[in-house]
Amino acid sequence: MSARISVMFVVVGLFFGFGLMDCCVNAAKFDELFQPSWAFDHFDYEGELLKLKLDRNSGAGFGSKSKYMFGKVTVQIKLVEGDSAGTVTAFYMSSDGPNHNEFDFEFLGNTTGEPYSVQTNIYVNGVGNREQRLNLWFDPTQDFHSYSIFWSQKQVVFLVDDTPIRVHSNMEKHGLPFPKDQPMGVYSSIWNADDWATQGGRVKTDWTHSPFIASYKGFEIDACECPASVTAAENAKKCTSNGSNRFWWDEPTIAELNVHQSHQLVWVKAHHMFYDYCTDAARFPVTPAECEHHRH
């Protein structure tokens, strides 16, 4: 079934606006938006619920049928229960090629009773190493929670249940590149990463607990669809507001966080973040330039 293309009013979480959109996708069924990309036999479908399995033989992953430029992508995930040490469940956007852009959620499993942590990372023109880690303020294995990536020409925002946990702002005026010229696919996967995922690789995957299962529902993409037959430059032009079209992601009201969202982000950083590459002097003796600008 193809994704529904329509002219619509869009209200998306805390980021909202409206405008005519003849380019854009708004759908919420897995098979409208996504397809399995590997290990088809590790997928279980239970109506609107999708489960991905990880065992000794394989993990599993899926990807979007189309690529997009700007908008918001969301999925609801219930993470692996119990002893999930060594496992990683990822939800991310990425373009193609060695100079790709990428926005990552990586959920790092842990031993029973330890908090589940989430690592975010951003690649710009093929360069990553922008990790932040935080402990979630709830048990993500007991119920579904929404994880979203909002992307505009002004900022990239990671959200958990519509609470912003990270913002990467456009700082081109300071000479820093910003990811805004490559269409990106939407992906998710579960795999074994016990060489690094849990306590730096000190805790290994206990396969007696397998299969490890991540459950998904509520797939939503409200974004500008980019046909493969169209050049990146043409897609960027099509997906940017101009005199005749005004896309919700370009509305001035969401060019930056509002006061409430800013307070939420401060709370997350103060109470839940335990690693920020910007303050890792061992890895970065010279503070990365975007960290300096984000402070101001």
PDB file of C-alpha atoms in Angstrom:
ATOM      1  CA  MET A   1       0.000   0.000   0.000  1.00  0.00           C
ATOM      2  CA  SER A   2       1.488   3.348  -0.950  1.00  0.00           C
ATOM      3  CA  ALA A   3       1.789   6.204   1.507  1.00  0.00           C
ATOM      4  CA  ARG A   4      -1.118   8.607   1.503  1.00  0.00           C
ATOM      5  CA  ILE A   5      -0.215  11.863  -0.204  1.00  0.00           C
ATOM      6  CA  SER A   6      -2.628  14.675   0.495  1.00  0.00           C
ATOM      7  CA  VAL A   7      -3.254  18.307   1.241  1.00  0.00           C
ATOM      8  CA  MET A   8      -3.857  18.492   4.956  1.00  0.00           C
ATOM      9  CA  PHE A   9      -3.708  20.396   8.168  1.00  0.00           C
ATOM     10  CA  VAL A  10      -1.011  19.013  10.427  1.00  0.00           C
ATOM     11  CA  VAL A  11      -0.730  19.129  14.166  1.00  0.00           C
ATOM     12  CA  VAL A  12       2.331  17.298  15.385  1.00  0.00           C
ATOM     13  CA  GLY A  13       3.109  17.027  19.091  1.00  0.00           C
ATOM     14  CA  LEU A  14       4.496  20.234  20.492  1.00  0.00           C
ATOM     15  CA  PHE A  15       5.613  21.444  17.086  1.00  0.00           C
ATOM     16  CA  PHE A  16       2.664  22.603  15.063  1.00  0.00           C
ATOM     17  CA  GLY A  17       1.622  24.876  12.255  1.00  0.00           C
ATOM     18  CA  PHE A  18      -0.356  24.615   9.086  1.00  0.00           C
ATOM     19  CA  GLY A  19       0.022  25.119   5.390  1.00  0.00           C
ATOM     20  CA  LEU A  20      -0.715  23.684   2.021  1.00  0.00           C
ATOM     21  CA  MET A  21       1.375  20.619   1.416  1.00  0.00           C
ATOM     22  CA  ASP A  22       1.189  18.754  -1.857  1.00  0.00           C
ATOM     23  CA  CYS A  23       4.538  17.095  -1.288  1.00  0.00           C
ATOM     24  CA  CYS A  24       4.039  15.496   2.025  1.00  0.00           C
ATOM     25  CA  VAL A  25       3.319  12.212   3.682  1.00  0.00           C
ATOM     26  CA  ASN A  26       1.088  11.677   6.684  1.00  0.00           C
ATOM     27  CA  ALA A  27       0.530   8.024   7.491  1.00  0.00           C
ATOM     28  CA  ALA A  28       0.621   5.757  10.512  1.00  0.00           C
ATOM     29  CA  LYS A  29       0.676   2.137   9.306  1.00  0.00           C
ATOM     30  CA  PHE A  30       3.906   0.180   9.098  1.00  0.00           C
ATOM     31  CA  ASP A  31       3.298  -1.256   5.634  1.00  0.00           C
ATOM     32  CA  GLU A  32       2.367   2.156   4.217  1.00  0.00           C
ATOM     33  CA  LEU A  33       5.663   3.688   5.254  1.00  0.00           C
ATOM     34  CA  PHE A  34       8.200   0.932   5.885  1.00  0.00           C
ATOM     35  CA  GLN A  35       9.454  -2.452   4.774  1.00  0.00           C
ATOM     36  CA  PRO A  36      11.735  -5.041   6.402  1.00  0.00           C
ATOM     37  CA  SER A  37      15.327  -4.596   5.308  1.00  0.00           C
ATOM     38  CA  TRP A  38      16.944  -7.707   6.766  1.00  0.00           C
ATOM     39  CA  ALA A  39      16.139 -10.876   8.739  1.00  0.00           C
ATOM     40  CA  PHE A  40      12.514 -11.122   7.606  1.00  0.00           C
ATOM     41  CA  ASP A  41      12.055 -14.214   9.801  1.00  0.00           C
ATOM     42  CA  HIS A  42      12.754 -12.095  12.899  1.00  0.00           C
ATOM     43  CA  PHE A  43       9.607  -9.985  12.382  1.00  0.00           C
ATOM     44  CA  ASP A  44       6.300 -10.763  14.122  1.00  0.00           C
ATOM     45  CA  TYR A  45       3.095  -8.929  13.197  1.00  0.00           C
ATOM     46  CA  GLU A  46       0.203  -8.793  15.650  1.00  0.00           C
ATOM     47  CA  GLY A  47      -2.308  -6.463  14.024  1.00  0.00           C
ATOM     48  CA  GLU A  48      -0.968  -2.914  14.376  1.00  0.00           C
ATOM     49  CA  LEU A  49       1.830  -4.204  16.607  1.00  0.00           C
ATOM     50  CA  LEU A  50       5.242  -5.091  15.174  1.00  0.00           C
ATOM     51  CA  LYS A  51       7.888  -7.044  17.089  1.00  0.00           C
ATOM     52  CA  LEU A  52      11.552  -7.326  16.147  1.00  0.00           C
ATOM     53  CA  LYS A  53      13.545 -10.213  17.573  1.00  0.00           C
ATOM     54  CA  LEU A  54      17.226 -10.601  18.389  1.00  0.00           C
ATOM     55  CA  ASP A  55      18.746 -14.027  19.011  1.00  0.00           C
ATOM     56  CA  ARG A  56      22.116 -15.669  18.528  1.00  0.00           C
ATOM     57  CA  ASN A  57      21.498 -15.945  14.803  1.00  0.00           C
ATOM     58  CA  SER A  58      20.456 -12.421  13.936  1.00  0.00           C
ATOM     59  CA  GLY A  59      18.872  -9.138  14.821  1.00  0.00           C
ATOM     60  CA  ALA A  60      16.432  -7.408  12.471  1.00  0.00           C
ATOM     61  CA  GLY A  61      15.801  -4.053  10.874  1.00  0.00           C
ATOM     62  CA  PHE A  62      13.434  -2.059   8.693  1.00  0.00           C
ATOM     63  CA  GLY A  63      13.586   1.108   6.622  1.00  0.00           C
ATOM     64  CA  SER A  64      11.232   3.608   5.054  1.00  0.00           C
ATOM     65  CA  LYS A  65      10.119   3.118   1.473  1.00  0.00           C
ATOM     66  CA  SER A  66      10.829   6.771   0.720  1.00  0.00           C
ATOM     67  CA  LYS A  67      13.308   9.439   1.751  1.00  0.00           C
ATOM     68  CA  TYR A  68      12.340  12.764   3.256  1.00  0.00           C
ATOM     69  CA  MET A  69      13.595  16.263   3.806  1.00  0.00           C
ATOM     70  CA  PHE A  70      12.298  18.224   6.829  1.00  0.00           C
ATOM     71  CA  GLY A  71       9.333  17.391   9.041  1.00  0.00           C
ATOM     72  CA  LYS A  72       8.827  15.029  11.944  1.00  0.00           C
ATOM     73  CA  VAL A  73       9.088  11.257  12.305  1.00  0.00           C
ATOM     74  CA  THR A  74       7.728   9.366  15.308  1.00  0.00           C
ATOM     75  CA  VAL A  75       7.472   5.784  16.465  1.00  0.00           C
ATOM     76  CA  GLN A  76       6.192   4.282  19.694  1.00  0.00           C
ATOM     77  CA  ILE A  77       8.508   1.623  21.110  1.00  0.00           C
ATOM     78  CA  LYS A  78       8.377  -0.716  24.077  1.00  0.00           C
ATOM     79  CA  LEU A  79      11.967  -1.745  24.684  1.00  0.00           C
ATOM     80  CA  VAL A  80      13.411  -5.137  25.562  1.00  0.00           C
ATOM     81  CA  GLU A  81      12.270  -6.289  29.008  1.00  0.00           C
ATOM     82  CA  GLY A  82      14.386  -7.848  31.719  1.00  0.00           C
ATOM     83  CA  ASP A  83      18.109  -8.420  31.257  1.00  0.00           C
ATOM     84  CA  SER A  84      18.799  -6.635  27.979  1.00  0.00           C
ATOM     85  CA  ALA A  85      22.545  -6.117  28.475  1.00  0.00           C
ATOM     86  CA  GLY A  86      24.494  -6.006  25.231  1.00  0.00           C
ATOM     87  CA  THR A  87      21.507  -5.193  23.045  1.00  0.00           C
ATOM     88  CA  VAL A  88      20.901  -1.989  21.114  1.00  0.00           C
ATOM     89  CA  THR A  89      17.570  -0.887  19.686  1.00  0.00           C
ATOM     90  CA  ALA A  90      17.999   2.013  17.273  1.00  0.00           C
ATOM     91  CA  PHE A  91      15.628   4.507  15.666  1.00  0.00           C
ATOM     92  CA  TYR A  92      17.266   6.945  13.282  1.00  0.00           C
ATOM     93  CA  MET A  93      17.278   8.956  10.086  1.00  0.00           C
ATOM     94  CA  SER A  94      20.120   8.764   7.605  1.00  0.00           C
ATOM     95  CA  SER A  95      21.086   9.778   4.106  1.00  0.00           C
ATOM     96  CA  ASP A  96      23.355   7.732   1.850  1.00  0.00           C
ATOM     97  CA  GLY A  97      27.043   7.840   1.005  1.00  0.00           C
ATOM     98  CA  PRO A  98      30.323   8.544   2.839  1.00  0.00           C
ATOM     99  CA  ASN A  99      29.357  12.182   3.491  1.00  0.00           C
ATOM    100  CA  HIS A 100      25.980  11.222   4.893  1.00  0.00           C
ATOM    101  CA  ASN A 101      23.920  13.004   7.530  1.00  0.00           C
ATOM    102  CA  GLU A 102      22.370  10.999  10.364  1.00  0.00           C
ATOM    103  CA  PHE A 103      20.247  11.557  13.490  1.00  0.00           C
ATOM    104  CA  ASP A 104      20.382   8.632  15.950  1.00  0.00           C
ATOM    105  CA  PHE A 105      18.431   7.327  18.900  1.00  0.00           C
ATOM    106  CA  GLU A 106      20.250   4.278  20.310  1.00  0.00           C
ATOM    107  CA  PHE A 107      18.666   2.556  23.317  1.00  0.00           C
ATOM    108  CA  LEU A 108      21.335   0.721  25.275  1.00  0.00           C
ATOM    109  CA  GLY A 109      20.221  -2.354  27.156  1.00  0.00           C
ATOM    110  CA  ASN A 110      21.286  -3.096  30.711  1.00  0.00           C
ATOM    111  CA  THR A 111      21.151  -5.695  33.445  1.00  0.00           C
ATOM    112  CA  THR A 112      17.849  -6.157  35.234  1.00  0.00           C
ATOM    113  CA  GLY A 113      17.073  -3.311  37.599  1.00  0.00           C
ATOM    114  CA  GLU A 114      19.566  -0.881  36.068  1.00  0.00           C
ATOM    115  CA  PRO A 115      18.211   2.163  34.218  1.00  0.00           C
ATOM    116  CA  TYR A 116      17.793   2.032  30.465  1.00  0.00           C
ATOM    117  CA  SER A 117      19.909   4.690  28.810  1.00  0.00           C
ATOM    118  CA  VAL A 118      19.524   6.356  25.443  1.00  0.00           C
ATOM    119  CA  GLN A 119      22.382   7.646  23.342  1.00  0.00           C
ATOM    120  CA  THR A 120      21.808  10.290  20.692  1.00  0.00           C
ATOM    121  CA  ASN A 121      24.272  11.171  17.975  1.00  0.00           C
ATOM    122  CA  ILE A 122      24.383  13.475  14.977  1.00  0.00           C
ATOM    123  CA  TYR A 123      26.442  13.024  11.827  1.00  0.00           C
ATOM    124  CA  VAL A 124      27.015  15.974   9.518  1.00  0.00           C
ATOM    125  CA  ASN A 125      28.760  15.357   6.184  1.00  0.00           C
ATOM    126  CA  GLY A 126      29.936  11.956   7.392  1.00  0.00           C
ATOM    127  CA  VAL A 127      31.341  13.168  10.728  1.00  0.00           C
ATOM    128  CA  GLY A 128      29.749  11.963  13.968  1.00  0.00           C
ATOM    129  CA  ASN A 129      31.316  11.739  17.441  1.00  0.00           C
ATOM    130  CA  ARG A 130      28.577  13.950  18.901  1.00  0.00           C
ATOM    131  CA  GLU A 131      27.233  11.519  21.490  1.00  0.00           C
ATOM    132  CA  GLN A 132      25.049  12.411  24.430  1.00  0.00           C
ATOM    133  CA  ARG A 133      23.680   9.853  26.900  1.00  0.00           C
ATOM    134  CA  LEU A 134      20.892  10.080  29.426  1.00  0.00           C
ATOM    135  CA  ASN A 135      18.843   7.825  31.646  1.00  0.00           C
ATOM    136  CA  LEU A 136      15.148   7.915  30.876  1.00  0.00           C
ATOM    137  CA  TRP A 137      12.805   9.109  33.642  1.00  0.00           C
ATOM    138  CA  PHE A 138      10.537   6.079  33.244  1.00  0.00           C
ATOM    139  CA  ASP A 139      10.870   2.355  32.599  1.00  0.00           C
ATOM    140  CA  PRO A 140      10.697   2.097  28.791  1.00  0.00           C
ATOM    141  CA  THR A 141      10.208  -1.668  28.933  1.00  0.00           C
ATOM    142  CA  GLN A 142       6.814  -1.541  30.667  1.00  0.00           C
ATOM    143  CA  ASP A 143       4.833   0.508  28.179  1.00  0.00           C
ATOM    144  CA  PHE A 144       5.047   2.231  24.814  1.00  0.00           C
ATOM    145  CA  HIS A 145       6.583   5.698  24.636  1.00  0.00           C
ATOM    146  CA  SER A 146       6.931   8.048  21.674  1.00  0.00           C
ATOM    147  CA  TYR A 147      10.328   8.864  20.220  1.00  0.00           C
ATOM    148  CA  SER A 148      10.511  11.618  17.620  1.00  0.00           C
ATOM    149  CA  ILE A 149      12.975  13.476  15.436  1.00  0.00           C
ATOM    150  CA  PHE A 150      11.968  16.945  14.262  1.00  0.00           C
ATOM    151  CA  TRP A 151      14.025  18.431  11.428  1.00  0.00           C
ATOM    152  CA  SER A 152      13.879  21.859   9.852  1.00  0.00           C
ATOM    153  CA  GLN A 153      16.374  24.231   8.281  1.00  0.00           C
ATOM    154  CA  LYS A 154      16.762  25.837  11.710  1.00  0.00           C
ATOM    155  CA  GLN A 155      17.255  22.885  14.051  1.00  0.00           C
ATOM    156  CA  VAL A 156      17.173  19.162  14.745  1.00  0.00           C
ATOM    157  CA  VAL A 157      15.266  18.211  17.893  1.00  0.00           C
ATOM    158  CA  PHE A 158      15.121  14.800  19.579  1.00  0.00           C
ATOM    159  CA  LEU A 159      11.956  14.280  21.640  1.00  0.00           C
ATOM    160  CA  VAL A 160      10.777  11.641  24.109  1.00  0.00           C
ATOM    161  CA  ASP A 161       7.013  11.780  24.685  1.00  0.00           C
ATOM    162  CA  ASP A 162       7.226  15.271  23.150  1.00  0.00           C
ATOM    163  CA  THR A 163       9.806  16.383  25.725  1.00  0.00           C
ATOM    164  CA  PRO A 164      12.905  17.712  23.966  1.00  0.00           C
ATOM    165  CA  ILE A 165      16.060  15.944  25.101  1.00  0.00           C
ATOM    166  CA  ARG A 166      18.481  17.419  22.569  1.00  0.00           C
ATOM    167  CA  VAL A 167      18.653  20.325  20.145  1.00  0.00           C
ATOM    168  CA  HIS A 168      21.196  20.832  17.375  1.00  0.00           C
ATOM    169  CA  SER A 169      20.820  24.320  15.944  1.00  0.00           C
ATOM    170  CA  ASN A 170      21.811  25.641  12.533  1.00  0.00           C
ATOM    171  CA  MET A 171      25.025  27.590  13.047  1.00  0.00           C
ATOM    172  CA  GLU A 172      25.989  28.167   9.436  1.00  0.00           C
ATOM    173  CA  LYS A 173      26.423  31.848  10.278  1.00  0.00           C
ATOM    174  CA  HIS A 174      29.398  30.709  12.373  1.00  0.00           C
ATOM    175  CA  GLY A 175      30.822  28.698   9.481  1.00  0.00           C
ATOM    176  CA  LEU A 176      29.577  25.321  10.718  1.00  0.00           C
ATOM    177  CA  PRO A 177      27.821  22.901   8.351  1.00  0.00           C
ATOM    178  CA  PHE A 178      24.206  21.966   9.011  1.00  0.00           C
ATOM    179  CA  PRO A 179      22.362  18.916   7.588  1.00  0.00           C
ATOM    180  CA  LYS A 180      19.818  20.402   5.207  1.00  0.00           C
ATOM    181  CA  ASP A 181      20.691  19.265   1.694  1.00  0.00           C
ATOM    182  CA  GLN A 182      20.343  15.453   1.684  1.00  0.00           C
ATOM    183  CA  PRO A 183      17.082  13.486   1.760  1.00  0.00           C
ATOM    184  CA  MET A 184      17.061  10.967   4.580  1.00  0.00           C
ATOM    185  CA  GLY A 185      15.470   7.588   5.120  1.00  0.00           C
ATOM    186  CA  VAL A 186      13.925   6.486   8.424  1.00  0.00           C
ATOM    187  CA  TYR A 187      15.197   3.266   9.987  1.00  0.00           C
ATOM    188  CA  SER A 188      15.050   1.063  13.049  1.00  0.00           C
ATOM    189  CA  SER A 189      16.870  -2.089  14.099  1.00  0.00           C
ATOM    190  CA  ILE A 190      17.827  -4.320  16.998  1.00  0.00           C
ATOM    191  CA  TRP A 191      21.231  -5.965  17.187  1.00  0.00           C
ATOM    192  CA  ASN A 192      23.904  -7.343  19.488  1.00  0.00           C
ATOM    193  CA  ALA A 193      26.505  -4.757  20.482  1.00  0.00           C
ATOM    194  CA  ASP A 194      27.947  -6.274  23.641  1.00  0.00           C
ATOM    195  CA  ASP A 195      31.425  -5.070  22.671  1.00  0.00           C
ATOM    196  CA  TRP A 196      30.388  -1.532  23.744  1.00  0.00           C
ATOM    197  CA  ALA A 197      26.701  -1.081  24.573  1.00  0.00           C
ATOM    198  CA  THR A 198      26.553  -1.937  28.285  1.00  0.00           C
ATOM    199  CA  GLN A 199      29.095  -0.459  30.678  1.00  0.00           C
ATOM    200  CA  GLY A 200      31.557  -0.013  27.847  1.00  0.00           C
ATOM    201  CA  GLY A 201      31.367  -3.662  26.847  1.00  0.00           C
ATOM    202  CA  ARG A 202      32.101  -5.067  30.297  1.00  0.00           C
ATOM    203  CA  VAL A 203      28.668  -6.696  30.509  1.00  0.00           C
ATOM    204  CA  LYS A 204      27.995  -9.192  27.738  1.00  0.00           C
ATOM    205  CA  THR A 205      24.745 -10.444  26.246  1.00  0.00           C
ATOM    206  CA  ASP A 206      23.216 -13.349  28.155  1.00  0.00           C
ATOM    207  CA  TRP A 207      21.708 -15.440  25.377  1.00  0.00           C
ATOM    208  CA  THR A 208      19.723 -17.560  27.824  1.00  0.00           C
ATOM    209  CA  HIS A 209      17.291 -14.604  27.899  1.00  0.00           C
ATOM    210  CA  SER A 210      16.824 -14.536  24.120  1.00  0.00           C
ATOM    211  CA  PRO A 211      14.933 -13.849  22.022  1.00  0.00           C
ATOM    212  CA  PHE A 212      15.149 -10.181  22.935  1.00  0.00           C
ATOM    213  CA  ILE A 213      12.063  -8.393  21.630  1.00  0.00           C
ATOM    214  CA  ALA A 214      11.446  -4.722  20.847  1.00  0.00           C
ATOM    215  CA  SER A 215       7.799  -3.854  20.144  1.00  0.00           C
ATOM    216  CA  TYR A 216       6.601  -1.050  17.866  1.00  0.00           C
ATOM    217  CA  LYS A 217       3.388   0.745  16.996  1.00  0.00           C
ATOM    218  CA  GLY A 218       2.189   4.250  16.083  1.00  0.00           C
ATOM    219  CA  PHE A 219       4.366   4.842  13.039  1.00  0.00           C
ATOM    220  CA  GLU A 220       4.073   8.448  11.877  1.00  0.00           C
ATOM    221  CA  ILE A 221       5.904  10.437   9.236  1.00  0.00           C
ATOM    222  CA  ASP A 222       4.804  14.033   8.658  1.00  0.00           C
ATOM    223  CA  ALA A 223       7.480  15.170   6.267  1.00  0.00           C
ATOM    224  CA  CYS A 224       8.355  16.182   2.734  1.00  0.00           C
ATOM    225  CA  GLU A 225       8.723  13.124   0.507  1.00  0.00           C
ATOM    226  CA  CYS A 226      11.676  13.147  -1.882  1.00  0.00           C
ATOM    227  CA  PRO A 227      11.382  10.966  -5.006  1.00  0.00           C
ATOM    228  CA  ALA A 228      14.571   9.163  -5.981  1.00  0.00           C
ATOM    229  CA  SER A 229      14.192  10.465  -9.522  1.00  0.00           C
ATOM    230  CA  VAL A 230      14.580  14.073  -8.346  1.00  0.00           C
ATOM    231  CA  THR A 231      17.946  15.647  -7.504  1.00  0.00           C
ATOM    232  CA  ALA A 232      18.770  16.610  -3.933  1.00  0.00           C
ATOM    233  CA  ALA A 233      18.872  20.283  -4.920  1.00  0.00           C
ATOM    234  CA  GLU A 234      15.420  20.075  -6.490  1.00  0.00           C
ATOM    235  CA  ASN A 235      14.056  18.238  -3.452  1.00  0.00           C
ATOM    236  CA  ALA A 236      15.513  20.855  -1.118  1.00  0.00           C
ATOM    237  CA  LYS A 237      13.800  23.584  -3.132  1.00  0.00           C
ATOM    238  CA  LYS A 238      10.502  21.706  -3.193  1.00  0.00           C
ATOM    239  CA  CYS A 239      10.580  21.094   0.553  1.00  0.00           C
ATOM    240  CA  THR A 240      11.348  24.694   1.490  1.00  0.00           C
ATOM    241  CA  SER A 241       8.675  27.331   2.016  1.00  0.00           C
ATOM    242  CA  ASN A 242       8.334  29.954  -0.663  1.00  0.00           C
ATOM    243  CA  GLY A 243       5.744  32.489  -1.751  1.00  0.00           C
ATOM    244  CA  SER A 244       3.101  29.931  -2.705  1.00  0.00           C
ATOM    245  CA  ASN A 245       3.685  27.300  -0.020  1.00  0.00           C
ATOM    246  CA  ARG A 246       4.205  27.594   3.692  1.00  0.00           C
ATOM    247  CA  PHE A 247       5.229  24.376   5.390  1.00  0.00           C
ATOM    248  CA  TRP A 248       4.570  23.893   9.074  1.00  0.00           C
ATOM    249  CA  TRP A 249       8.212  23.111   9.840  1.00  0.00           C
ATOM    250  CA  ASP A 250       9.208  26.575   8.565  1.00  0.00           C
ATOM    251  CA  GLU A 251       6.780  28.487  10.776  1.00  0.00           C
ATOM    252  CA  PRO A 252       8.591  31.127  12.891  1.00  0.00           C
ATOM    253  CA  THR A 253       6.836  29.835  16.020  1.00  0.00           C
ATOM    254  CA  ILE A 254       8.819  26.587  15.836  1.00  0.00           C
ATOM    255  CA  ALA A 255      12.132  27.964  14.599  1.00  0.00           C
ATOM    256  CA  GLU A 256      13.349  27.423  18.158  1.00  0.00           C
ATOM    257  CA  LEU A 257      12.049  25.929  21.386  1.00  0.00           C
ATOM    258  CA  ASN A 258       9.390  27.861  23.237  1.00  0.00           C
ATOM    259  CA  VAL A 259       9.861  28.787  26.902  1.00  0.00           C
ATOM    260  CA  HIS A 260       8.206  25.620  28.228  1.00  0.00           C
ATOM    261  CA  GLN A 261      10.252  23.369  25.937  1.00  0.00           C
ATOM    262  CA  SER A 262      13.448  25.197  26.916  1.00  0.00           C
ATOM    263  CA  HIS A 263      12.674  24.544  30.580  1.00  0.00           C
ATOM    264  CA  GLN A 264      12.031  20.875  29.799  1.00  0.00           C
ATOM    265  CA  LEU A 265      15.395  20.588  28.060  1.00  0.00           C
ATOM    266  CA  VAL A 266      17.189  22.217  30.999  1.00  0.00           C
ATOM    267  CA  TRP A 267      15.485  19.732  33.352  1.00  0.00           C
ATOM    268  CA  VAL A 268      16.525  16.755  31.209  1.00  0.00           C
ATOM    269  CA  LYS A 269      20.142  17.899  31.073  1.00  0.00           C
ATOM    270  CA  ALA A 270      20.284  18.651  34.789  1.00  0.00           C
ATOM    271  CA  HIS A 271      18.636  15.486  36.081  1.00  0.00           C
ATOM    272  CA  HIS A 272      19.078  12.762  33.470  1.00  0.00           C
ATOM    273  CA  MET A 273      22.071  13.387  31.204  1.00  0.00           C
ATOM    274  CA  PHE A 274      25.243  11.643  32.336  1.00  0.00           C
ATOM    275  CA  TYR A 275      27.465  12.041  29.261  1.00  0.00           C
ATOM    276  CA  ASP A 276      27.931  14.917  26.848  1.00  0.00           C
ATOM    277  CA  TYR A 277      30.704  14.913  24.266  1.00  0.00           C
ATOM    278  CA  CYS A 278      30.921  18.685  24.686  1.00  0.00           C
ATOM    279  CA  THR A 279      32.360  18.252  28.193  1.00  0.00           C
ATOM    280  CA  ASP A 280      34.617  15.261  27.420  1.00  0.00           C
ATOM    281  CA  ALA A 281      38.027  16.901  27.550  1.00  0.00           C
ATOM    282  CA  ALA A 282      39.801  13.554  27.184  1.00  0.00           C
ATOM    283  CA  ARG A 283      38.253  13.000  23.740  1.00  0.00           C
ATOM    284  CA  PHE A 284      38.142  16.670  22.789  1.00  0.00           C
ATOM    285  CA  PRO A 285      40.944  18.724  24.372  1.00  0.00           C
ATOM    286  CA  VAL A 286      39.643  21.606  22.293  1.00  0.00           C
ATOM    287  CA  THR A 287      35.898  22.030  22.794  1.00  0.00           C
ATOM    288  CA  PRO A 288      34.033  21.381  19.508  1.00  0.00           C
ATOM    289  CA  ALA A 289      32.966  24.655  17.899  1.00  0.00           C
ATOM    290  CA  GLU A 290      29.236  23.871  17.925  1.00  0.00           C
ATOM    291  CA  CYS A 291      29.402  23.265  21.690  1.00  0.00           C
ATOM    292  CA  GLU A 292      30.813  26.732  22.238  1.00  0.00           C
ATOM    293  CA  HIS A 293      28.038  28.317  20.195  1.00  0.00           C
ATOM    294  CA  HIS A 294      25.305  26.211  21.828  1.00  0.00           C
ATOM    295  CA  ARG A 295      26.280  27.691  25.186  1.00  0.00           C
ATOM    296  CA  HIS A 296      25.301  31.180  24.066  1.00  0.00           C
TER     297      HIS A 296
END
